[in-house]
Amino acid sequence: MVNIFFATTTLQLLNCIDEAKNYSASENILIFGKKHPNLDLKLIEEVKDFGTKYLFDYSMFDPFKRFLSLRRMMGSVKEIAQTENLKTVYFGNIYEMQQNYFFQHLSGKERIVLVDDGTLNLNFPDRIKNGYFIKGQKNLQYYKNLILYRYKGKDVNRPELFSIYKLDYPAELLRKNTYQNLFKDKKHNKDDNKVVLIGANWASYISSKQYIEILKKIWKMNQRKDIIYCPHPAENLNLLEESFNAWGFKTKKNSLGIEWYLINEADFIPSKIYSFSSSAMIVLDQFYKGKSDLFILPPLLKLGFNNLIVSYFKENRIGNFMDWNDIGIDHLEIVD
């Protein structure tokens, strides 16, 4: 009996790792499609909770590559389904989970679990009703001919939901993820001198001059601290290098994301964490609750998902909210 874990993002992977720890590594098969070209697959290869790993280039920038890669992934699933006795199928993404050519390889008896997808699951209630996928949503038009629990007349189990979020989902199918397995072996010590600043994809929304002004204000508020800057994958650090050198910022790039770095690589608990309303704060709030002060800066784009994430932070009392006046910014032209 084996379990397949299907993931394409860092947060999905963290959820899969946490769940995989409930089984022996020999029972677990990881199918991981990297979305960003800079992703360091060596870190994935070092994950010990999966006996078998299939790694694919799942480029988010090239639709044709994405299609071919997904087909290769599904080919691996087909091979596994034909040679192994599948017990549970864990999906990290509700889009990929609905691919028609995946379900044709299932017997219908497998337990199906949605692990947390992070950015998609905040508007999960708009896509789910009573544990079933709804057809016809604008963002699901591509998959409108498929409802999860029925594929070409074949019944499959209703999906369970394993999530860090508080969502409106049938109680018998919902399991709250507290990262109990992922966190239990981490015995980091708090370092009052360390501050973490999570970067943003700012270049499309404000000028480098404005962004540097914001960072300078945060630096002045923590001048005697050791500030570690964790950049967004899309950031151009060359434009920030001169200021960082002047302020003594230390840059920590991690293609697997801030959650992975702080939980799996860092050996300290920072006194403060700042972010521009990053969804990573939801995970970090659970990991550092009562240990670090989390500060939520306004998002640099006030549309769509950013509105959802800010609302979720406020409803669930995650972090301390700051506005531009709190850090001494009088005027900032943010994209509406």
mmCIF file of C-alpha atoms in Angstrom:
data_model
loop_
_atom_site.group_PDB
_atom_site.id
_atom_site.type_symbol
_atom_site.label_atom_id
_atom_site.label_comp_id
_atom_site.label_asym_id
_atom_site.label_seq_id
_atom_site.Cartn_x
_atom_site.Cartn_y
_atom_site.Cartn_z
ATOM 1 C CA MET A 1 0.000 0.000 0.000
ATOM 2 C CA VAL A 2 1.462 3.356 -1.016
ATOM 3 C CA ASN A 3 0.554 7.039 -0.796
ATOM 4 C CA ILE A 4 1.068 9.524 -3.634
ATOM 5 C CA PHE A 5 1.806 13.142 -2.699
ATOM 6 C CA PHE A 6 1.318 15.615 -5.547
ATOM 7 C CA ALA A 7 2.705 19.143 -5.008
ATOM 8 C CA THR A 8 3.797 22.140 -7.066
ATOM 9 C CA THR A 9 4.536 24.859 -4.456
ATOM 10 C CA THR A 10 6.538 25.255 -1.253
ATOM 11 C CA LEU A 11 3.473 25.437 0.961
ATOM 12 C CA GLN A 12 1.998 22.340 -0.653
ATOM 13 C CA LEU A 13 5.311 20.571 -0.070
ATOM 14 C CA LEU A 14 5.414 21.582 3.607
ATOM 15 C CA ASN A 15 1.914 20.200 4.067
ATOM 16 C CA CYS A 16 2.833 16.993 2.251
ATOM 17 C CA ILE A 17 5.946 16.551 4.402
ATOM 18 C CA ASP A 18 3.939 17.046 7.575
ATOM 19 C CA GLU A 19 1.407 14.423 6.495
ATOM 20 C CA ALA A 20 4.068 12.044 5.138
ATOM 21 C CA LYS A 21 5.625 11.806 8.596
ATOM 22 C CA ASN A 22 2.583 9.749 9.646
ATOM 23 C CA TYR A 23 3.825 6.905 7.425
ATOM 24 C CA SER A 24 7.119 5.162 6.763
ATOM 25 C CA ALA A 25 9.161 6.676 3.956
ATOM 26 C CA SER A 26 8.877 3.459 1.927
ATOM 27 C CA GLU A 27 5.097 4.009 1.712
ATOM 28 C CA ASN A 28 5.394 7.558 0.341
ATOM 29 C CA ILE A 29 5.872 8.676 -3.251
ATOM 30 C CA LEU A 30 6.422 12.375 -3.955
ATOM 31 C CA ILE A 31 5.513 13.864 -7.336
ATOM 32 C CA PHE A 32 6.847 17.416 -7.286
ATOM 33 C CA GLY A 33 6.623 19.877 -10.170
ATOM 34 C CA LYS A 34 8.869 22.896 -9.673
ATOM 35 C CA LYS A 35 7.173 26.094 -10.845
ATOM 36 C CA HIS A 36 10.081 28.489 -10.600
ATOM 37 C CA PRO A 37 13.241 27.981 -12.700
ATOM 38 C CA ASN A 38 15.485 28.884 -9.741
ATOM 39 C CA LEU A 39 14.090 26.197 -7.481
ATOM 40 C CA ASP A 40 16.878 24.192 -5.868
ATOM 41 C CA LEU A 41 15.890 20.569 -6.372
ATOM 42 C CA LYS A 42 18.753 19.375 -4.169
ATOM 43 C CA LEU A 43 16.728 20.478 -1.161
ATOM 44 C CA ILE A 44 13.822 18.355 -2.340
ATOM 45 C CA GLU A 45 16.132 15.404 -2.854
ATOM 46 C CA GLU A 46 17.246 15.688 0.757
ATOM 47 C CA VAL A 47 13.715 15.247 2.086
ATOM 48 C CA LYS A 48 13.824 11.889 3.854
ATOM 49 C CA ASP A 49 10.084 11.330 4.237
ATOM 50 C CA PHE A 50 9.582 10.018 0.707
ATOM 51 C CA GLY A 51 11.042 6.721 -0.437
ATOM 52 C CA THR A 52 10.510 7.581 -4.109
ATOM 53 C CA LYS A 53 10.592 11.033 -5.707
ATOM 54 C CA TYR A 54 9.566 12.123 -9.186
ATOM 55 C CA LEU A 55 10.775 15.659 -9.935
ATOM 56 C CA PHE A 56 9.542 17.676 -12.909
ATOM 57 C CA ASP A 57 10.157 21.098 -14.424
ATOM 58 C CA TYR A 58 6.675 22.585 -14.148
ATOM 59 C CA SER A 59 7.400 26.021 -15.590
ATOM 60 C CA MET A 60 4.819 28.680 -14.798
ATOM 61 C CA PHE A 61 6.204 30.845 -17.607
ATOM 62 C CA ASP A 62 5.867 28.431 -20.530
ATOM 63 C CA PRO A 63 2.386 26.950 -21.094
ATOM 64 C CA PHE A 64 3.671 24.325 -23.556
ATOM 65 C CA LYS A 65 6.382 23.142 -21.143
ATOM 66 C CA ARG A 66 3.791 23.114 -18.394
ATOM 67 C CA PHE A 67 1.477 20.927 -20.462
ATOM 68 C CA LEU A 68 4.231 18.461 -21.393
ATOM 69 C CA SER A 69 5.485 18.293 -17.827
ATOM 70 C CA LEU A 70 2.005 17.625 -16.493
ATOM 71 C CA ARG A 71 1.550 14.826 -18.990
ATOM 72 C CA ARG A 72 4.849 13.300 -17.856
ATOM 73 C CA MET A 73 3.722 13.572 -14.232
ATOM 74 C CA MET A 74 0.501 11.822 -15.046
ATOM 75 C CA GLY A 75 2.456 9.147 -16.897
ATOM 76 C CA SER A 76 4.285 8.471 -13.650
ATOM 77 C CA VAL A 77 0.973 8.317 -11.805
ATOM 78 C CA LYS A 78 -0.335 5.824 -14.343
ATOM 79 C CA GLU A 79 2.760 3.657 -13.881
ATOM 80 C CA ILE A 80 2.418 3.786 -10.091
ATOM 81 C CA ALA A 81 -1.306 3.022 -10.237
ATOM 82 C CA GLN A 82 -0.661 -0.009 -12.441
ATOM 83 C CA THR A 83 2.163 -1.436 -10.334
ATOM 84 C CA GLU A 84 1.286 -0.405 -6.765
ATOM 85 C CA ASN A 85 -1.708 -0.716 -4.472
ATOM 86 C CA LEU A 86 -2.728 2.924 -3.953
ATOM 87 C CA LYS A 87 -4.016 3.783 -0.482
ATOM 88 C CA THR A 88 -4.230 7.591 -0.427
ATOM 89 C CA VAL A 89 -3.754 10.330 -2.991
ATOM 90 C CA TYR A 90 -2.744 13.734 -1.617
ATOM 91 C CA PHE A 91 -3.209 16.748 -3.870
ATOM 92 C CA GLY A 92 -1.653 20.131 -3.215
ATOM 93 C CA ASN A 93 -3.423 22.043 -5.923
ATOM 94 C CA ILE A 94 -7.115 22.010 -6.767
ATOM 95 C CA TYR A 95 -6.360 22.891 -10.395
ATOM 96 C CA GLU A 96 -4.003 20.017 -11.137
ATOM 97 C CA MET A 97 -6.201 17.760 -9.050
ATOM 98 C CA GLN A 98 -8.979 18.081 -11.592
ATOM 99 C CA GLN A 99 -6.999 16.986 -14.614
ATOM 100 C CA ASN A 100 -9.145 14.499 -16.522
ATOM 101 C CA TYR A 101 -6.314 12.165 -17.389
ATOM 102 C CA PHE A 102 -5.451 11.692 -13.716
ATOM 103 C CA PHE A 103 -8.726 10.211 -12.577
ATOM 104 C CA GLN A 104 -8.833 7.618 -15.293
ATOM 105 C CA HIS A 105 -5.981 5.861 -13.477
ATOM 106 C CA LEU A 106 -7.766 5.642 -10.121
ATOM 107 C CA SER A 107 -9.890 2.694 -9.101
ATOM 108 C CA GLY A 108 -12.297 4.947 -7.174
ATOM 109 C CA LYS A 109 -11.478 3.309 -3.846
ATOM 110 C CA GLU A 110 -8.539 5.527 -2.958
ATOM 111 C CA ARG A 111 -8.773 8.016 -0.106
ATOM 112 C CA ILE A 112 -8.434 11.517 -1.569
ATOM 113 C CA VAL A 113 -7.006 14.382 0.513
ATOM 114 C CA LEU A 114 -6.535 18.014 -0.449
ATOM 115 C CA VAL A 115 -3.458 19.324 1.310
ATOM 116 C CA ASP A 116 -3.285 23.039 1.766
ATOM 117 C CA ASP A 117 -2.617 25.032 -1.372
ATOM 118 C CA GLY A 118 -2.122 28.363 0.348
ATOM 119 C CA THR A 119 -3.000 31.024 -2.177
ATOM 120 C CA LEU A 120 -5.914 29.139 -3.728
ATOM 121 C CA ASN A 121 -7.644 27.898 -0.625
ATOM 122 C CA LEU A 122 -8.508 31.317 0.767
ATOM 123 C CA ASN A 123 -11.420 31.479 -1.655
ATOM 124 C CA PHE A 124 -12.025 27.758 -1.341
ATOM 125 C CA PRO A 125 -15.677 28.209 -0.225
ATOM 126 C CA ASP A 126 -16.412 29.803 -3.603
ATOM 127 C CA ARG A 127 -15.305 26.645 -5.351
ATOM 128 C CA ILE A 128 -16.600 23.967 -2.986
ATOM 129 C CA LYS A 129 -20.074 23.163 -1.785
ATOM 130 C CA ASN A 130 -20.790 20.392 0.724
ATOM 131 C CA GLY A 131 -17.519 18.698 -0.111
ATOM 132 C CA TYR A 132 -18.017 18.642 -3.870
ATOM 133 C CA PHE A 133 -16.592 20.807 -6.621
ATOM 134 C CA ILE A 134 -19.039 23.140 -8.322
ATOM 135 C CA LYS A 135 -19.084 23.476 -12.111
ATOM 136 C CA GLY A 136 -19.260 26.777 -13.918
ATOM 137 C CA GLN A 137 -17.131 29.060 -11.716
ATOM 138 C CA LYS A 138 -15.337 31.571 -13.915
ATOM 139 C CA ASN A 139 -11.892 30.433 -12.754
ATOM 140 C CA LEU A 140 -12.766 26.788 -13.351
ATOM 141 C CA GLN A 141 -14.083 27.062 -16.903
ATOM 142 C CA TYR A 142 -11.261 24.942 -18.233
ATOM 143 C CA TYR A 143 -12.431 22.070 -16.038
ATOM 144 C CA LYS A 144 -16.175 22.628 -16.327
ATOM 145 C CA ASN A 145 -16.795 19.143 -17.715
ATOM 146 C CA LEU A 146 -15.401 17.437 -14.640
ATOM 147 C CA ILE A 147 -16.711 17.281 -11.087
ATOM 148 C CA LEU A 148 -14.196 15.795 -8.688
ATOM 149 C CA TYR A 149 -16.238 12.923 -7.306
ATOM 150 C CA ARG A 150 -17.325 11.586 -10.713
ATOM 151 C CA TYR A 151 -15.141 10.943 -13.730
ATOM 152 C CA LYS A 152 -16.855 9.540 -16.840
ATOM 153 C CA GLY A 153 -19.423 7.803 -14.684
ATOM 154 C CA LYS A 154 -16.826 6.545 -12.194
ATOM 155 C CA ASP A 155 -17.415 7.340 -8.525
ATOM 156 C CA VAL A 156 -14.436 8.407 -6.421
ATOM 157 C CA ASN A 157 -14.332 9.216 -2.732
ATOM 158 C CA ARG A 158 -15.360 12.646 -1.513
ATOM 159 C CA PRO A 159 -12.182 14.622 -0.826
ATOM 160 C CA GLU A 160 -11.001 15.331 2.699
ATOM 161 C CA LEU A 161 -9.437 18.718 3.380
ATOM 162 C CA PHE A 162 -6.193 19.080 5.347
ATOM 163 C CA SER A 163 -5.728 22.814 5.812
ATOM 164 C CA ILE A 164 -4.067 25.473 7.938
ATOM 165 C CA TYR A 165 -7.067 27.716 7.208
ATOM 166 C CA LYS A 166 -10.392 27.881 8.972
ATOM 167 C CA LEU A 167 -12.806 27.047 6.168
ATOM 168 C CA ASP A 168 -16.466 26.276 5.703
ATOM 169 C CA TYR A 169 -16.214 22.585 4.850
ATOM 170 C CA PRO A 170 -18.101 19.510 6.095
ATOM 171 C CA ALA A 171 -16.787 18.735 9.583
ATOM 172 C CA GLU A 172 -16.403 15.015 8.927
ATOM 173 C CA LEU A 173 -14.091 15.785 5.982
ATOM 174 C CA LEU A 174 -12.096 18.648 7.503
ATOM 175 C CA ARG A 175 -8.862 18.230 9.429
ATOM 176 C CA LYS A 176 -7.004 21.264 10.786
ATOM 177 C CA ASN A 177 -3.312 21.249 9.997
ATOM 178 C CA THR A 178 -1.214 22.449 12.943
ATOM 179 C CA TYR A 179 2.108 21.281 11.502
ATOM 180 C CA GLN A 180 2.503 19.098 14.575
ATOM 181 C CA ASN A 181 4.917 16.729 12.825
ATOM 182 C CA LEU A 182 6.901 19.366 10.978
ATOM 183 C CA PHE A 183 7.432 21.530 14.040
ATOM 184 C CA LYS A 184 7.858 19.030 16.853
ATOM 185 C CA ASP A 185 11.577 18.380 16.295
ATOM 186 C CA LYS A 186 12.502 22.040 15.863
ATOM 187 C CA LYS A 187 14.102 23.378 19.016
ATOM 188 C CA HIS A 188 15.203 26.817 17.886
ATOM 189 C CA ASN A 189 16.256 29.404 20.450
ATOM 190 C CA LYS A 190 14.987 32.954 20.302
ATOM 191 C CA ASP A 191 17.541 35.538 19.229
ATOM 192 C CA ASP A 192 16.387 39.010 20.282
ATOM 193 C CA ASN A 193 18.954 40.586 17.985
ATOM 194 C CA LYS A 194 17.598 39.052 14.766
ATOM 195 C CA VAL A 195 14.850 40.572 12.603
ATOM 196 C CA VAL A 196 13.517 38.977 9.409
ATOM 197 C CA LEU A 197 12.128 41.122 6.592
ATOM 198 C CA ILE A 198 10.234 39.271 3.849
ATOM 199 C CA GLY A 199 10.569 40.981 0.493
ATOM 200 C CA ALA A 200 7.894 41.597 -2.129
ATOM 201 C CA ASN A 201 7.443 41.606 -5.897
ATOM 202 C CA TRP A 202 7.516 45.388 -5.816
ATOM 203 C CA ALA A 203 8.916 46.331 -9.233
ATOM 204 C CA SER A 204 5.574 46.153 -11.064
ATOM 205 C CA TYR A 205 3.848 48.412 -8.550
ATOM 206 C CA ILE A 206 6.217 51.045 -7.180
ATOM 207 C CA SER A 207 9.617 52.493 -8.066
ATOM 208 C CA SER A 208 12.848 51.194 -6.548
ATOM 209 C CA LYS A 209 13.241 54.620 -4.899
ATOM 210 C CA GLN A 210 9.909 54.246 -3.109
ATOM 211 C CA TYR A 211 10.652 50.661 -2.079
ATOM 212 C CA ILE A 212 14.066 51.617 -0.726
ATOM 213 C CA GLU A 213 12.402 54.412 1.241
ATOM 214 C CA ILE A 214 10.104 51.872 2.906
ATOM 215 C CA LEU A 215 12.976 49.524 3.727
ATOM 216 C CA LYS A 216 15.040 52.398 5.099
ATOM 217 C CA LYS A 217 12.255 53.291 7.540
ATOM 218 C CA ILE A 218 12.112 49.683 8.761
ATOM 219 C CA TRP A 219 15.909 49.667 9.102
ATOM 220 C CA LYS A 220 15.809 52.825 11.215
ATOM 221 C CA MET A 221 13.238 51.202 13.501
ATOM 222 C CA ASN A 222 15.630 48.275 14.015
ATOM 223 C CA GLN A 223 19.048 49.888 13.616
ATOM 224 C CA ARG A 224 20.688 47.936 16.407
ATOM 225 C CA LYS A 225 19.352 44.628 15.115
ATOM 226 C CA ASP A 226 20.754 42.039 12.740
ATOM 227 C CA ILE A 227 18.314 42.293 9.791
ATOM 228 C CA ILE A 228 17.952 39.339 7.442
ATOM 229 C CA TYR A 229 16.226 40.146 4.154
ATOM 230 C CA CYS A 230 14.470 37.230 2.428
ATOM 231 C CA PRO A 231 13.749 38.377 -1.148
ATOM 232 C CA HIS A 232 10.778 37.502 -3.293
ATOM 233 C CA PRO A 233 11.828 35.209 -6.203
ATOM 234 C CA ALA A 234 10.936 37.949 -8.721
ATOM 235 C CA GLU A 235 12.970 40.715 -7.061
ATOM 236 C CA ASN A 236 15.944 42.392 -8.717
ATOM 237 C CA LEU A 237 18.362 42.727 -5.817
ATOM 238 C CA ASN A 238 20.891 44.641 -7.932
ATOM 239 C CA LEU A 239 18.743 47.747 -7.479
ATOM 240 C CA LEU A 240 18.850 47.337 -3.701
ATOM 241 C CA GLU A 241 22.452 46.239 -3.221
ATOM 242 C CA GLU A 242 23.955 49.675 -2.500
ATOM 243 C CA SER A 243 21.372 50.438 0.191
ATOM 244 C CA PHE A 244 21.681 46.965 1.714
ATOM 245 C CA ASN A 245 25.450 47.340 1.984
ATOM 246 C CA ALA A 246 25.046 50.734 3.674
ATOM 247 C CA TRP A 247 22.526 49.375 6.193
ATOM 248 C CA GLY A 248 24.237 46.056 6.832
ATOM 249 C CA PHE A 249 21.312 43.954 5.599
ATOM 250 C CA LYS A 250 22.082 40.271 5.181
ATOM 251 C CA THR A 251 20.301 38.662 2.223
ATOM 252 C CA LYS A 252 19.087 35.096 2.468
ATOM 253 C CA LYS A 253 17.840 33.699 -0.828
ATOM 254 C CA ASN A 254 15.860 30.503 -0.640
ATOM 255 C CA SER A 255 14.046 29.233 -3.689
ATOM 256 C CA LEU A 256 11.829 27.051 -1.518
ATOM 257 C CA GLY A 257 10.469 30.060 0.331
ATOM 258 C CA ILE A 258 10.697 31.781 3.678
ATOM 259 C CA GLU A 259 8.726 29.048 5.454
ATOM 260 C CA TRP A 260 11.227 26.400 4.432
ATOM 261 C CA TYR A 261 14.214 28.547 5.394
ATOM 262 C CA LEU A 262 13.002 29.527 8.859
ATOM 263 C CA ILE A 263 11.593 26.118 9.795
ATOM 264 C CA ASN A 264 14.184 23.803 8.252
ATOM 265 C CA GLU A 265 17.406 25.765 7.885
ATOM 266 C CA ALA A 266 17.574 28.644 10.349
ATOM 267 C CA ASP A 267 18.741 27.788 13.867
ATOM 268 C CA PHE A 268 17.104 30.774 15.555
ATOM 269 C CA ILE A 269 13.739 32.327 16.349
ATOM 270 C CA PRO A 270 13.715 35.991 15.219
ATOM 271 C CA SER A 271 12.431 38.665 17.574
ATOM 272 C CA LYS A 272 10.428 40.273 14.735
ATOM 273 C CA ILE A 273 9.207 39.335 11.273
ATOM 274 C CA TYR A 274 7.982 41.959 8.788
ATOM 275 C CA SER A 275 6.171 41.222 5.528
ATOM 276 C CA PHE A 276 4.077 42.976 2.885
ATOM 277 C CA SER A 277 1.024 40.832 3.714
ATOM 278 C CA SER A 278 2.740 37.623 2.589
ATOM 279 C CA SER A 279 0.656 34.437 2.974
ATOM 280 C CA ALA A 280 3.766 32.906 4.570
ATOM 281 C CA MET A 281 2.751 34.745 7.743
ATOM 282 C CA ILE A 282 -0.073 32.241 8.272
ATOM 283 C CA VAL A 283 2.412 29.397 8.621
ATOM 284 C CA LEU A 284 4.902 31.491 10.584
ATOM 285 C CA ASP A 285 2.162 32.615 12.971
ATOM 286 C CA GLN A 286 1.589 28.983 13.915
ATOM 287 C CA PHE A 287 5.290 28.220 14.180
ATOM 288 C CA TYR A 288 6.263 31.318 16.177
ATOM 289 C CA LYS A 289 3.063 32.097 18.093
ATOM 290 C CA GLY A 290 4.018 33.735 21.388
ATOM 291 C CA LYS A 291 7.709 33.753 20.419
ATOM 292 C CA SER A 292 8.095 36.340 17.636
ATOM 293 C CA ASP A 293 6.317 39.601 16.893
ATOM 294 C CA LEU A 294 4.810 39.526 13.405
ATOM 295 C CA PHE A 295 4.234 42.838 11.611
ATOM 296 C CA ILE A 296 1.965 43.077 8.563
ATOM 297 C CA LEU A 297 2.780 45.934 6.173
ATOM 298 C CA PRO A 298 0.197 46.968 3.569
ATOM 299 C CA PRO A 299 0.333 44.939 0.330
ATOM 300 C CA LEU A 300 1.906 46.706 -2.641
ATOM 301 C CA LEU A 301 -1.028 45.722 -4.853
ATOM 302 C CA LYS A 302 -4.498 46.277 -3.397
ATOM 303 C CA LEU A 303 -6.444 43.886 -5.600
ATOM 304 C CA GLY A 304 -7.658 40.293 -5.754
ATOM 305 C CA PHE A 305 -5.810 37.849 -3.560
ATOM 306 C CA ASN A 306 -4.196 40.593 -1.472
ATOM 307 C CA ASN A 307 -7.634 41.682 -0.283
ATOM 308 C CA LEU A 308 -8.424 38.090 0.660
ATOM 309 C CA ILE A 309 -5.187 37.577 2.553
ATOM 310 C CA VAL A 310 -5.490 40.839 4.491
ATOM 311 C CA SER A 311 -9.088 39.991 5.429
ATOM 312 C CA TYR A 312 -7.984 36.554 6.583
ATOM 313 C CA PHE A 313 -5.177 38.031 8.710
ATOM 314 C CA LYS A 314 -7.611 40.396 10.416
ATOM 315 C CA GLU A 315 -10.348 37.813 10.972
ATOM 316 C CA ASN A 316 -7.895 35.391 12.559
ATOM 317 C CA ARG A 317 -5.794 37.967 14.415
ATOM 318 C CA ILE A 318 -2.566 37.144 12.649
ATOM 319 C CA GLY A 319 0.188 39.713 13.156
ATOM 320 C CA ASN A 320 0.248 43.382 14.072
ATOM 321 C CA PHE A 321 -1.050 45.610 11.289
ATOM 322 C CA MET A 322 0.929 48.669 10.305
ATOM 323 C CA ASP A 323 -0.016 51.415 7.884
ATOM 324 C CA TRP A 324 2.398 53.687 6.054
ATOM 325 C CA ASN A 325 2.075 56.386 8.705
ATOM 326 C CA ASP A 326 3.267 53.905 11.336
ATOM 327 C CA ILE A 327 6.654 53.701 9.663
ATOM 328 C CA GLY A 328 6.822 57.363 8.664
ATOM 329 C CA ILE A 329 5.795 57.202 5.002
ATOM 330 C CA ASP A 330 3.742 60.279 4.147
ATOM 331 C CA HIS A 331 2.923 59.523 0.525
ATOM 332 C CA LEU A 332 3.228 56.368 -1.513
ATOM 333 C CA GLU A 333 1.720 55.738 -4.925
ATOM 334 C CA ILE A 334 0.470 52.158 -4.810
ATOM 335 C CA VAL A 335 -1.278 50.484 -7.727
ATOM 336 C CA ASP A 336 -5.042 50.247 -7.132
#
